[in-house]
Short mmCIF file of C-alpha atoms in Angstrom, two decimals:
data_model
loop_
_atom_site.label_atom_id
_atom_site.label_comp_id
_atom_site.label_asym_id
_atom_site.label_seq_id
_atom_site.Cartn_x
_atom_site.Cartn_y
_atom_site.Cartn_z
CA MET K 1 5.96 13.43 -50.73
CA GLU K 2 5.67 11.25 -47.73
CA GLN K 3 9.01 10.21 -46.32
CA ILE K 4 9.96 6.70 -47.44
CA VAL K 5 11.58 4.51 -44.78
CA THR K 6 13.47 1.28 -45.17
CA SER K 7 13.65 -1.78 -42.97
CA LEU K 8 16.78 -0.05 -41.32
CA ASP K 9 14.71 3.07 -40.35
CA PRO K 10 12.19 3.80 -37.63
CA ALA K 11 8.76 4.85 -39.15
CA PRO K 12 8.35 8.48 -39.65
CA GLY K 13 6.43 10.53 -36.92
CA ALA K 14 5.47 8.87 -33.65
CA LEU K 15 2.71 6.44 -32.74
CA ALA K 16 -0.14 7.60 -30.48
CA ALA K 17 -0.54 5.48 -27.32
CA GLY K 18 -3.61 3.65 -26.29
CA ALA K 19 -6.40 4.96 -24.32
CA GLY K 20 -4.58 4.66 -21.12
CA ALA K 21 -2.00 7.06 -22.26
CA ALA K 22 -3.67 8.88 -25.15
CA ALA K 23 -2.03 12.14 -24.70
CA LYS K 24 1.54 10.66 -25.20
CA GLN K 25 3.34 10.05 -28.51
CA ILE K 26 5.72 6.87 -28.54
CA PRO K 27 9.09 7.57 -30.28
CA PRO K 28 9.71 5.41 -33.22
CA ALA K 29 12.64 3.47 -31.57
CA ALA K 30 10.33 2.53 -28.69
CA VAL K 31 7.63 1.49 -31.12
CA ALA K 32 10.08 -1.07 -32.59
CA ARG K 33 11.03 -2.24 -29.17
CA LEU K 34 7.54 -2.80 -28.13
CA THR K 35 7.05 -5.43 -30.98
CA LEU K 36 9.99 -7.29 -29.29
CA TYR K 37 8.31 -7.28 -26.02
CA LEU K 38 5.11 -8.37 -27.55
CA ARG K 39 6.95 -11.37 -29.11
CA ALA K 40 8.50 -12.33 -25.63
CA LEU K 41 5.11 -11.97 -23.99
CA THR K 42 3.41 -14.19 -26.59
CA THR K 43 5.99 -16.85 -25.81
CA LEU K 44 5.50 -16.51 -22.24
CA LEU K 45 1.66 -16.95 -22.56
CA SER K 46 2.23 -20.14 -24.54
CA GLU K 47 4.46 -21.41 -21.77
CA GLY K 48 1.65 -20.68 -19.18
CA VAL K 49 3.53 -17.86 -17.41
CA ASP K 50 1.29 -15.53 -15.47
CA ARG K 51 3.63 -12.89 -14.29
CA VAL K 52 7.13 -11.49 -15.49
CA SER K 53 9.67 -9.25 -13.85
CA SER K 54 11.01 -6.26 -15.74
CA GLU K 55 14.58 -7.77 -15.68
CA SER K 56 13.24 -11.21 -17.24
CA LEU K 57 11.20 -9.38 -19.81
CA ALA K 58 14.16 -7.03 -20.66
CA GLU K 59 16.45 -10.09 -21.00
CA ALA K 60 14.14 -12.11 -23.13
CA SER K 61 13.77 -8.88 -25.44
CA GLY K 62 17.52 -7.94 -25.53
CA VAL K 63 17.23 -4.72 -23.91
CA SER K 64 18.21 -3.17 -20.33
CA SER K 65 15.57 -3.33 -17.67
CA SER K 66 15.52 0.78 -17.41
CA THR K 67 14.89 1.01 -21.21
CA LEU K 68 11.91 -1.68 -21.08
CA ARG K 69 10.43 0.31 -18.23
CA LYS K 70 10.53 3.71 -19.92
CA ASP K 71 9.06 2.28 -23.16
CA LEU K 72 6.25 0.53 -21.23
CA SER K 73 5.50 3.85 -19.38
CA TYR K 74 4.51 5.24 -22.95
CA VAL K 75 1.69 2.96 -23.09
CA GLY K 76 0.54 3.55 -19.53
CA SER K 77 1.90 0.30 -18.08
CA TYR K 78 3.75 0.24 -14.93
CA GLY K 79 4.71 -2.80 -13.22
CA THR K 80 4.34 -3.63 -9.36
CA ARG K 81 7.57 -3.76 -7.38
CA GLY K 82 8.19 -7.21 -6.27
CA VAL K 83 5.48 -8.50 -8.40
CA GLY K 84 6.36 -7.35 -12.07
CA TYR K 85 3.89 -7.46 -14.89
CA GLU K 86 0.83 -9.64 -15.65
CA VAL K 87 1.64 -11.14 -18.78
CA GLN K 88 -1.76 -11.35 -20.43
CA TYR K 89 -2.74 -7.86 -19.59
CA LEU K 90 0.55 -6.33 -20.67
CA ASN K 91 0.44 -8.57 -23.89
CA GLN K 92 -3.04 -7.02 -24.60
CA HIS K 93 -2.07 -3.58 -23.77
CA ILE K 94 0.80 -3.40 -25.96
CA ALA K 95 -1.21 -5.01 -28.82
CA ALA K 96 -3.77 -2.36 -28.38
CA ALA K 97 -1.27 0.32 -28.39
CA LEU K 98 0.36 -1.02 -31.67
CA GLY K 99 -3.13 -1.22 -33.23
CA LEU K 100 -3.11 -5.12 -33.42
CA THR K 101 -6.51 -5.34 -31.93
CA ARG K 102 -7.95 -4.14 -35.40
CA ASP K 103 -8.71 -6.30 -38.35
CA TRP K 104 -5.71 -5.83 -40.61
CA LYS K 105 -6.26 -7.52 -44.16
CA VAL K 106 -3.39 -8.03 -46.21
CA ALA K 107 -3.24 -8.47 -50.04
CA ILE K 108 0.14 -9.70 -51.71
CA VAL K 109 0.89 -8.51 -55.12
CA GLY K 110 3.44 -10.68 -56.76
CA ALA K 111 3.18 -14.48 -56.91
CA GLY K 112 6.91 -15.47 -57.35
CA ASN K 113 8.87 -17.32 -54.85
CA LEU K 114 8.82 -14.43 -52.34
CA GLY K 115 5.13 -13.86 -52.52
CA LYS K 116 4.12 -17.40 -52.33
CA ALA K 117 6.32 -17.73 -49.22
CA LEU K 118 4.91 -14.87 -47.60
CA ALA K 119 1.43 -16.03 -48.37
CA ARG K 120 2.27 -19.39 -46.81
CA TYR K 121 3.75 -17.96 -43.70
CA GLY K 122 1.60 -18.95 -40.73
CA GLY K 123 3.07 -16.41 -38.30
CA PHE K 124 1.00 -13.55 -39.72
CA GLU K 125 -2.36 -14.55 -38.59
CA SER K 126 -1.13 -15.32 -34.86
CA ARG K 127 0.02 -11.54 -35.02
CA GLY K 128 -3.25 -10.06 -36.32
CA PHE K 129 -2.63 -9.93 -40.04
CA ASP K 130 -5.11 -11.93 -42.38
CA ILE K 131 -3.65 -12.52 -45.75
CA VAL K 132 -6.82 -12.14 -47.98
CA ALA K 133 -5.58 -12.20 -51.54
CA ILE K 134 -2.56 -12.82 -53.61
CA LEU K 135 -2.26 -11.57 -57.34
CA ASP K 136 0.04 -11.63 -60.24
CA ALA K 137 -0.06 -10.81 -64.08
CA ASP K 138 1.41 -13.91 -65.20
CA GLN K 139 -1.32 -15.80 -67.22
CA MET K 140 0.57 -19.00 -66.15
CA VAL K 141 0.26 -18.37 -62.58
CA ILE K 142 -3.20 -16.76 -62.36
CA GLY K 143 -5.70 -19.29 -60.87
CA SER K 144 -3.10 -21.47 -59.29
CA GLU K 145 -3.40 -22.05 -55.53
CA VAL K 146 -1.13 -20.80 -52.91
CA GLY K 147 -2.14 -22.18 -49.56
CA TRP K 148 -5.85 -21.76 -49.40
CA LEU K 149 -5.66 -18.59 -51.75
CA ARG K 150 -6.13 -18.74 -55.38
CA VAL K 151 -3.98 -16.33 -57.55
CA SER K 152 -6.07 -13.39 -58.86
CA ASP K 153 -5.28 -11.39 -62.00
CA ALA K 154 -3.52 -8.12 -61.14
CA ALA K 155 -5.57 -6.40 -63.81
CA ASP K 156 -8.39 -6.81 -61.26
CA LEU K 157 -6.23 -5.41 -58.45
CA GLU K 158 -8.77 -2.65 -57.54
CA ALA K 159 -11.74 -5.00 -57.63
CA VAL K 160 -9.82 -7.46 -55.50
CA LEU K 161 -8.86 -4.96 -52.83
CA HIS K 162 -12.55 -3.75 -52.61
CA ARG K 163 -13.89 -7.10 -52.40
CA THR K 164 -11.62 -8.45 -49.82
CA GLY K 165 -11.26 -5.20 -47.84
CA ALA K 166 -7.60 -5.35 -47.78
CA ASN K 167 -6.23 -2.43 -46.00
CA MET K 168 -2.51 -3.42 -46.28
CA VAL K 169 -0.69 -4.29 -49.28
CA VAL K 170 2.77 -6.06 -49.85
CA LEU K 171 4.57 -5.46 -53.04
CA ALA K 172 6.72 -8.44 -54.08
CA LEU K 173 7.57 -7.12 -57.45
CA PRO K 174 10.16 -6.38 -59.98
CA ALA K 175 11.54 -2.73 -59.93
CA ALA K 176 10.28 -2.04 -63.57
CA VAL K 177 6.46 -2.63 -62.35
CA ALA K 178 6.43 -1.63 -58.78
CA GLN K 179 5.85 2.21 -59.03
CA SER K 180 2.79 1.66 -61.42
CA VAL K 181 1.32 -1.01 -59.17
CA CYS K 182 1.94 1.24 -56.07
CA ASP K 183 0.07 3.96 -57.72
CA ARG K 184 -2.95 1.86 -58.30
CA VAL K 185 -2.87 0.51 -54.89
CA VAL K 186 -2.93 4.03 -53.58
CA ALA K 187 -5.49 5.22 -55.96
CA ALA K 188 -7.62 2.31 -54.60
CA GLY K 189 -7.55 3.89 -51.14
CA VAL K 190 -5.02 1.78 -49.40
CA ARG K 191 -2.78 3.92 -47.08
CA SER K 192 -0.46 1.00 -45.74
CA ILE K 193 2.28 -0.51 -48.10
CA LEU K 194 5.18 -2.85 -47.42
CA SER K 195 7.57 -2.92 -50.58
CA PHE K 196 10.19 -5.74 -51.31
CA ALA K 197 10.74 -3.95 -54.69
CA PRO K 198 14.53 -3.14 -55.19
CA VAL K 199 13.51 0.36 -55.92
CA MET K 200 12.55 3.61 -54.18
CA LEU K 201 8.88 4.17 -54.60
CA GLN K 202 7.09 7.61 -54.37
CA VAL K 203 3.93 7.85 -52.47
CA PRO K 204 1.63 11.06 -51.49
CA ASP K 205 1.28 12.34 -48.08
CA GLY K 206 -0.93 10.37 -45.94
CA VAL K 207 0.50 6.94 -47.26
CA ASN K 208 2.80 4.90 -44.97
CA LEU K 209 5.37 3.02 -47.11
CA ARG K 210 7.95 0.77 -45.59
CA LYS K 211 10.81 -0.90 -47.69
CA VAL K 212 12.59 -3.95 -46.99
CA ASP K 213 15.83 -4.21 -48.84
CA MET K 214 17.50 -7.55 -48.10
CA ALA K 215 20.68 -6.77 -50.07
CA THR K 216 21.28 -3.62 -47.79
CA GLU K 217 20.80 -5.83 -44.71
CA LEU K 218 23.22 -8.23 -46.04
CA GLN K 219 25.82 -5.58 -46.77
CA ILE K 220 25.75 -4.17 -43.49
CA LEU K 221 26.10 -7.75 -41.93
CA ALA K 222 29.20 -8.24 -44.16
CA TYR K 223 30.53 -4.81 -42.87
CA HIS K 224 30.25 -5.85 -39.38
CA ALA K 225 31.35 -9.43 -39.88
CA GLN K 226 34.52 -7.93 -41.63
CA ARG K 227 35.11 -5.73 -38.61
CA ALA K 228 34.92 -8.45 -36.12
CA GLN K 229 37.51 -10.46 -38.17
CA ASP K 230 40.09 -7.49 -38.39
CA PRO K 231 39.40 -5.82 -34.84
CA ASP K 232 42.81 -3.96 -35.06
CA ASP K 233 42.23 -2.49 -38.46
CA GLY K 234 40.24 0.45 -36.94
CA GLY K 235 37.63 0.13 -39.47
CA GLY K 236 39.47 1.38 -42.47
CA ALA K 237 39.93 -1.75 -44.38
CA ALA K 238 36.43 -3.10 -43.36
CA ALA K 239 34.87 0.18 -44.66
CA GLY K 240 36.77 -0.07 -47.89
CA ASP K 241 35.75 -3.81 -48.33
CA ALA K 242 32.24 -2.91 -47.51
CA GLN K 243 32.17 -0.13 -50.04
CA GLY K 244 33.61 -2.65 -52.64
CA LEU K 245 30.65 -4.94 -51.68
CA VAL K 246 28.24 -2.26 -52.32
CA SER K 247 29.80 -1.33 -55.72
CA ARG K 248 29.38 -4.88 -56.93
CA PHE K 249 25.49 -5.05 -56.41
#
């Protein structure tokens, strides 16, 4: 079975760098940080900034300058001492290394509150992701409009994926139906799936599945917040409280 990762985990394996550094593999932790650099560079471009130093880019991304320089070396990007990095070139270079210069067409399965919110989010398009379909099994929802999309019948999932050319699928579904829908998505040929379903899904080798678990994220935040409130506790009481919080979910 393919290793299943959560929003707290790096993706399994490593990402191959772009053409400038084709022989290198990018460690998963560096891949995650590259997305931070890309976001900071996009902001700089919108502000009309042409060049940026490693120190400034690192500060904007929340990392050390040495970490940033090492990460950028994986994609074959090296700044010029005293000059820094050309913002537009570096932005394009990182985007290419992350695969964001390809066309990514995303279908959302589940038109509840979460699915609708995701479909309406305008930030996906600016980052290279085109939401091409939203589907649901509820006859009261099918045919309604979400943004510019019309909700399709989940019974026609395979046909919709084929018609739209979707190569990524987001599952915003209840746990009871998530695995069966995931199986249909995989059988339809989609190999990249993001799941918000509160259940661990099983997928075959060759399918990349990422799980976003908001409850887990909140539990971890609660743990760290408790530790911050009781710094002299040594973590014992905080860990106990965190365990109690977990047991109540």
